[in-house]
XYZ file of C-alpha atoms in Angstrom:
281
model
C -0.091 0.043 -0.064
C 2.431 2.523 0.723
C 4.797 1.757 -2.658
C 1.228 2.030 -4.401
C 0.709 5.613 -2.660
C 4.063 6.799 -3.126
C 3.752 6.582 -7.231
C 0.446 7.092 -7.323
C 0.028 10.655 -5.483
C 2.969 12.304 -6.829
C 1.152 14.258 -10.054
C 0.202 17.022 -7.911
C 3.488 18.297 -6.835
C 5.044 17.659 -10.210
C 1.992 19.345 -11.994
C 3.640 22.875 -12.228
C 6.823 21.807 -12.986
C 5.680 19.509 -15.789
C 3.340 22.354 -17.417
C 6.291 24.666 -17.221
C 9.596 21.971 -18.834
C 6.419 21.250 -21.753
C 4.894 24.275 -22.545
C 1.637 22.895 -21.255
C -1.506 24.707 -21.213
C -4.457 23.925 -18.483
C -6.121 21.216 -20.925
C -2.890 19.766 -21.740
C -2.091 19.704 -18.193
C -5.548 18.188 -17.099
C -4.145 15.285 -19.815
C -2.078 13.896 -17.407
C -3.931 12.438 -14.324
C -6.328 11.955 -17.202
C -3.577 9.254 -19.046
C -2.937 7.742 -15.306
C -6.401 7.034 -13.991
C -7.997 5.982 -17.545
C -5.801 3.631 -16.967
C -8.036 2.320 -14.035
C -11.311 2.081 -15.929
C -9.933 0.549 -19.245
C -7.585 -2.246 -16.838
C -9.807 -2.936 -13.912
C -11.957 -5.875 -15.427
C -8.993 -7.172 -17.469
C -7.018 -7.082 -14.692
C -9.771 -9.748 -12.633
C -9.431 -12.020 -15.092
C -5.076 -11.885 -15.369
C -5.415 -12.318 -11.156
C -7.411 -15.577 -12.219
C -5.765 -16.984 -14.602
C -2.118 -16.110 -13.482
C -2.327 -15.891 -9.409
C -1.315 -13.289 -6.888
C 2.083 -13.919 -6.933
C 2.448 -13.516 -10.589
C 0.003 -10.562 -11.158
C 1.689 -8.597 -8.228
C 5.219 -9.053 -9.879
C 3.734 -8.280 -13.520
C 1.953 -4.962 -12.026
C 5.166 -3.850 -10.622
C 6.933 -4.687 -13.875
C 4.275 -2.529 -15.778
C 5.034 0.434 -13.213
C 9.161 -0.382 -13.519
C 8.495 -0.047 -17.357
C 6.706 3.054 -17.517
C 9.173 4.975 -14.722
C 12.286 4.098 -16.538
C 11.346 4.571 -19.907
C 10.344 8.259 -19.201
C 13.422 8.718 -17.080
C 15.823 7.629 -19.750
C 13.378 9.523 -22.291
C 11.935 12.787 -20.803
C 9.750 13.814 -23.221
C 5.359 14.672 -23.278
C 4.494 12.094 -24.980
C 6.292 9.476 -23.517
C 5.296 10.920 -20.188
C 1.768 10.167 -20.908
C 2.896 6.721 -22.221
C 4.607 6.449 -18.900
C 1.420 7.799 -16.389
C -0.770 5.101 -18.708
C 1.594 2.489 -18.176
C 2.299 3.177 -14.171
C -1.624 3.336 -14.017
C -2.345 0.154 -15.681
C 0.262 -1.772 -13.156
C -1.436 0.070 -10.121
C -4.749 -0.960 -11.608
C -3.839 -4.472 -11.736
C -2.761 -4.046 -7.834
C -5.682 -2.435 -6.409
C -7.407 -5.561 -7.695
C -5.365 -7.893 -6.718
C -4.554 -6.461 -2.832
C -8.091 -6.073 -1.681
C -8.591 -9.826 -1.754
C -5.374 -10.194 -0.028
C -6.019 -8.269 2.616
C -9.518 -9.767 3.547
C -7.033 -13.080 3.471
C -4.257 -12.026 5.068
C -6.210 -10.421 8.211
C -9.323 -12.122 8.184
C -12.342 -11.550 7.153
C -13.979 -9.911 10.128
C -11.600 -7.549 10.282
C -11.226 -6.114 6.580
C -13.981 -3.196 7.184
C -10.498 -1.608 9.931
C -7.657 -3.374 8.090
C -8.962 -1.041 4.927
C -8.902 1.672 7.087
C -5.684 0.876 8.055
C -4.092 0.579 5.247
C -5.628 4.124 3.546
C -3.778 5.354 6.603
C -0.634 4.040 4.958
C -1.548 5.066 1.824
C -2.059 8.416 3.200
C 1.202 8.623 5.027
C 3.315 7.377 1.528
C 1.504 10.088 -0.719
C 2.404 12.990 2.868
C 5.885 11.543 1.767
C 6.486 11.376 -1.682
C 6.145 15.440 -2.167
C 8.619 16.172 0.371
C 10.917 13.338 -1.455
C 10.463 14.984 -4.296
C 10.901 18.910 -3.303
C 14.533 17.701 -1.495
C 15.478 16.078 -4.955
C 14.460 19.370 -6.545
C 16.008 21.765 -4.270
C 19.063 19.746 -3.944
C 19.718 19.237 -7.157
C 19.161 22.665 -8.643
C 22.078 23.792 -5.606
C 25.412 23.164 -6.522
C 26.239 24.311 -2.739
C 24.635 21.857 -1.022
C 26.270 18.874 0.329
C 24.512 16.170 -2.302
C 26.135 13.081 -0.930
C 27.090 10.216 -3.196
C 22.908 8.873 -4.014
C 21.614 13.012 -4.623
C 25.282 13.023 -6.796
C 24.336 9.878 -8.987
C 20.389 10.946 -9.438
C 21.588 14.274 -10.572
C 24.262 12.503 -13.220
C 21.191 10.469 -14.437
C 19.189 13.303 -14.673
C 18.987 16.118 -17.172
C 20.112 19.767 -15.708
C 16.524 21.804 -17.264
C 14.238 18.403 -15.764
C 15.301 18.180 -12.471
C 11.815 17.133 -11.191
C 12.224 13.719 -13.547
C 14.579 12.325 -11.061
C 11.422 11.577 -8.805
C 10.995 8.775 -11.745
C 14.448 7.728 -10.915
C 13.450 6.567 -7.841
C 10.036 5.374 -8.851
C 12.643 2.823 -11.078
C 14.277 1.833 -7.692
C 11.196 1.145 -5.425
C 9.551 -0.580 -8.504
C 12.137 -2.988 -8.828
C 12.567 -3.578 -4.821
C 8.736 -4.126 -4.952
C 9.399 -6.905 -7.910
C 12.241 -8.646 -5.991
C 10.490 -8.398 -2.673
C 7.636 -10.045 -4.205
C 9.991 -12.943 -5.705
C 10.960 -14.337 -2.748
C 8.228 -13.630 -0.448
C 5.511 -15.832 0.238
C 2.150 -14.784 -1.035
C -1.379 -16.639 0.366
C -3.156 -18.342 -2.306
C -6.640 -16.207 -2.239
C -9.821 -17.716 -2.179
C -12.391 -15.559 -3.729
C -15.891 -15.156 -2.629
C -18.373 -15.757 -5.201
C -19.077 -12.319 -5.662
C -15.500 -11.692 -6.266
C -15.089 -13.757 -9.061
C -14.784 -12.062 -12.362
C -17.125 -14.021 -15.103
C -17.852 -13.913 -18.778
C -18.453 -9.945 -20.241
C -22.173 -10.707 -20.386
C -21.461 -10.522 -16.657
C -20.376 -7.207 -16.557
C -23.004 -5.496 -19.090
C -26.035 -6.924 -16.551
C -24.031 -5.060 -13.721
C -24.223 -1.893 -15.646
C -27.764 -2.344 -15.953
C -28.387 -2.090 -11.690
C -28.725 0.686 -10.320
C -27.060 0.034 -7.266
C -23.744 -0.308 -9.602
C -24.228 2.944 -11.187
C -25.016 4.502 -7.992
C -21.498 3.234 -6.741
C -19.619 4.732 -9.604
C -21.190 7.897 -9.404
C -20.322 8.233 -5.532
C -16.504 6.648 -6.204
C -16.600 9.228 -9.344
C -17.292 12.045 -6.942
C -15.241 11.355 -3.996
C -12.011 10.852 -6.608
C -12.704 14.139 -8.439
C -12.190 15.318 -5.260
C -9.931 13.788 -3.892
C -7.512 13.857 -7.203
C -9.155 17.364 -7.931
C -7.121 19.253 -4.979
C -4.224 16.444 -4.782
C -3.563 17.384 -8.941
C -4.478 21.355 -8.745
C -3.611 22.724 -5.172
C 0.046 23.595 -6.246
C -0.868 25.257 -9.477
C -3.459 27.387 -7.855
C -1.085 28.802 -5.194
C 1.613 29.545 -8.150
C -1.374 30.826 -10.142
C -2.926 33.291 -7.441
C -0.133 33.554 -4.815
C 2.916 33.288 -6.478
C 4.400 29.986 -3.941
C 7.290 27.903 -5.480
C 5.658 24.645 -6.887
C 9.007 22.482 -5.343
C 8.993 24.224 -2.031
C 5.606 25.393 -0.398
C 2.976 23.315 -3.577
C 4.555 20.688 -2.761
C 4.578 20.839 0.853
C 0.519 21.541 0.618
C 0.278 18.644 -1.218
C 1.859 16.508 1.340
C -0.046 18.402 4.434
C -3.239 17.333 2.183
C -2.595 13.734 2.445
C -1.245 13.920 5.642
C -4.467 15.515 7.047
C -6.575 12.645 5.281
C -4.356 10.092 7.039
C -4.793 11.875 10.299
C -8.669 11.719 9.293
C -8.072 7.790 9.162
C -7.260 8.005 12.952
C -10.982 8.471 13.978
C -12.393 6.349 11.012
C -10.371 3.229 12.551
C -11.848 4.289 16.492
C -15.409 4.244 14.965
C -15.578 1.403 13.179
C -14.281 -0.510 16.342
C -17.874 0.637 18.029
C -19.975 0.399 15.197
C -20.753 -1.522 11.549
C -19.054 0.244 8.797
C -22.669 0.846 7.358
């Protein structure tokens, strides 16, 4: 959960720098989160089919291979078209991971603790989203300051990153994280998930029937609205602060994005307490 979030919610912090580097207008900047999240829409149903056919361990490794490919290709060839493709590839990997990890969470933590563990996972998710903008800010400010004591790691990242595109350095970090996740998964025991009947992916006809149900449509609209608010604030708050208040995206903007996710993490704590005294509904 931590690694997924570390990669997923960085866009808000880097959006203004991406916009400047590639001379994007507002509409083109809006394509960045769209390229990432459209992968969820396109990959969610196929992801369920992949997991059922190839089991959790292989699917987890494949998901992180997709993320590694997206991050590494952009790190090596930092251009706008490659960035859109990179976001889509990483999004496909994250969509596949989301499909895998919730049944795994139920199996490993026990079904009766699933609601509590899901909120706990969101706390971890928020913590990583809080940290990643500060990591990005640290990288950019140190790469651009020759007088700072960079150390061997920052010097190595500086060598790999174009001087005019210091924000690309975060994608080298994502490449390292993805590679580490692949290694950990390959050498870790992953339990086999026996899926509930309602977690089993059926034929396409089954999905067509689901989309005809009012409750499914209402859940879709609810999630659409929630993610629109969450990601809308995260992705645009740094640009807003720069445009209307003249604040630096790599300093105050990144800090604000991090604090936004940090406050969501804090919000999970009373949520977990409430789930101990009342049911999730």
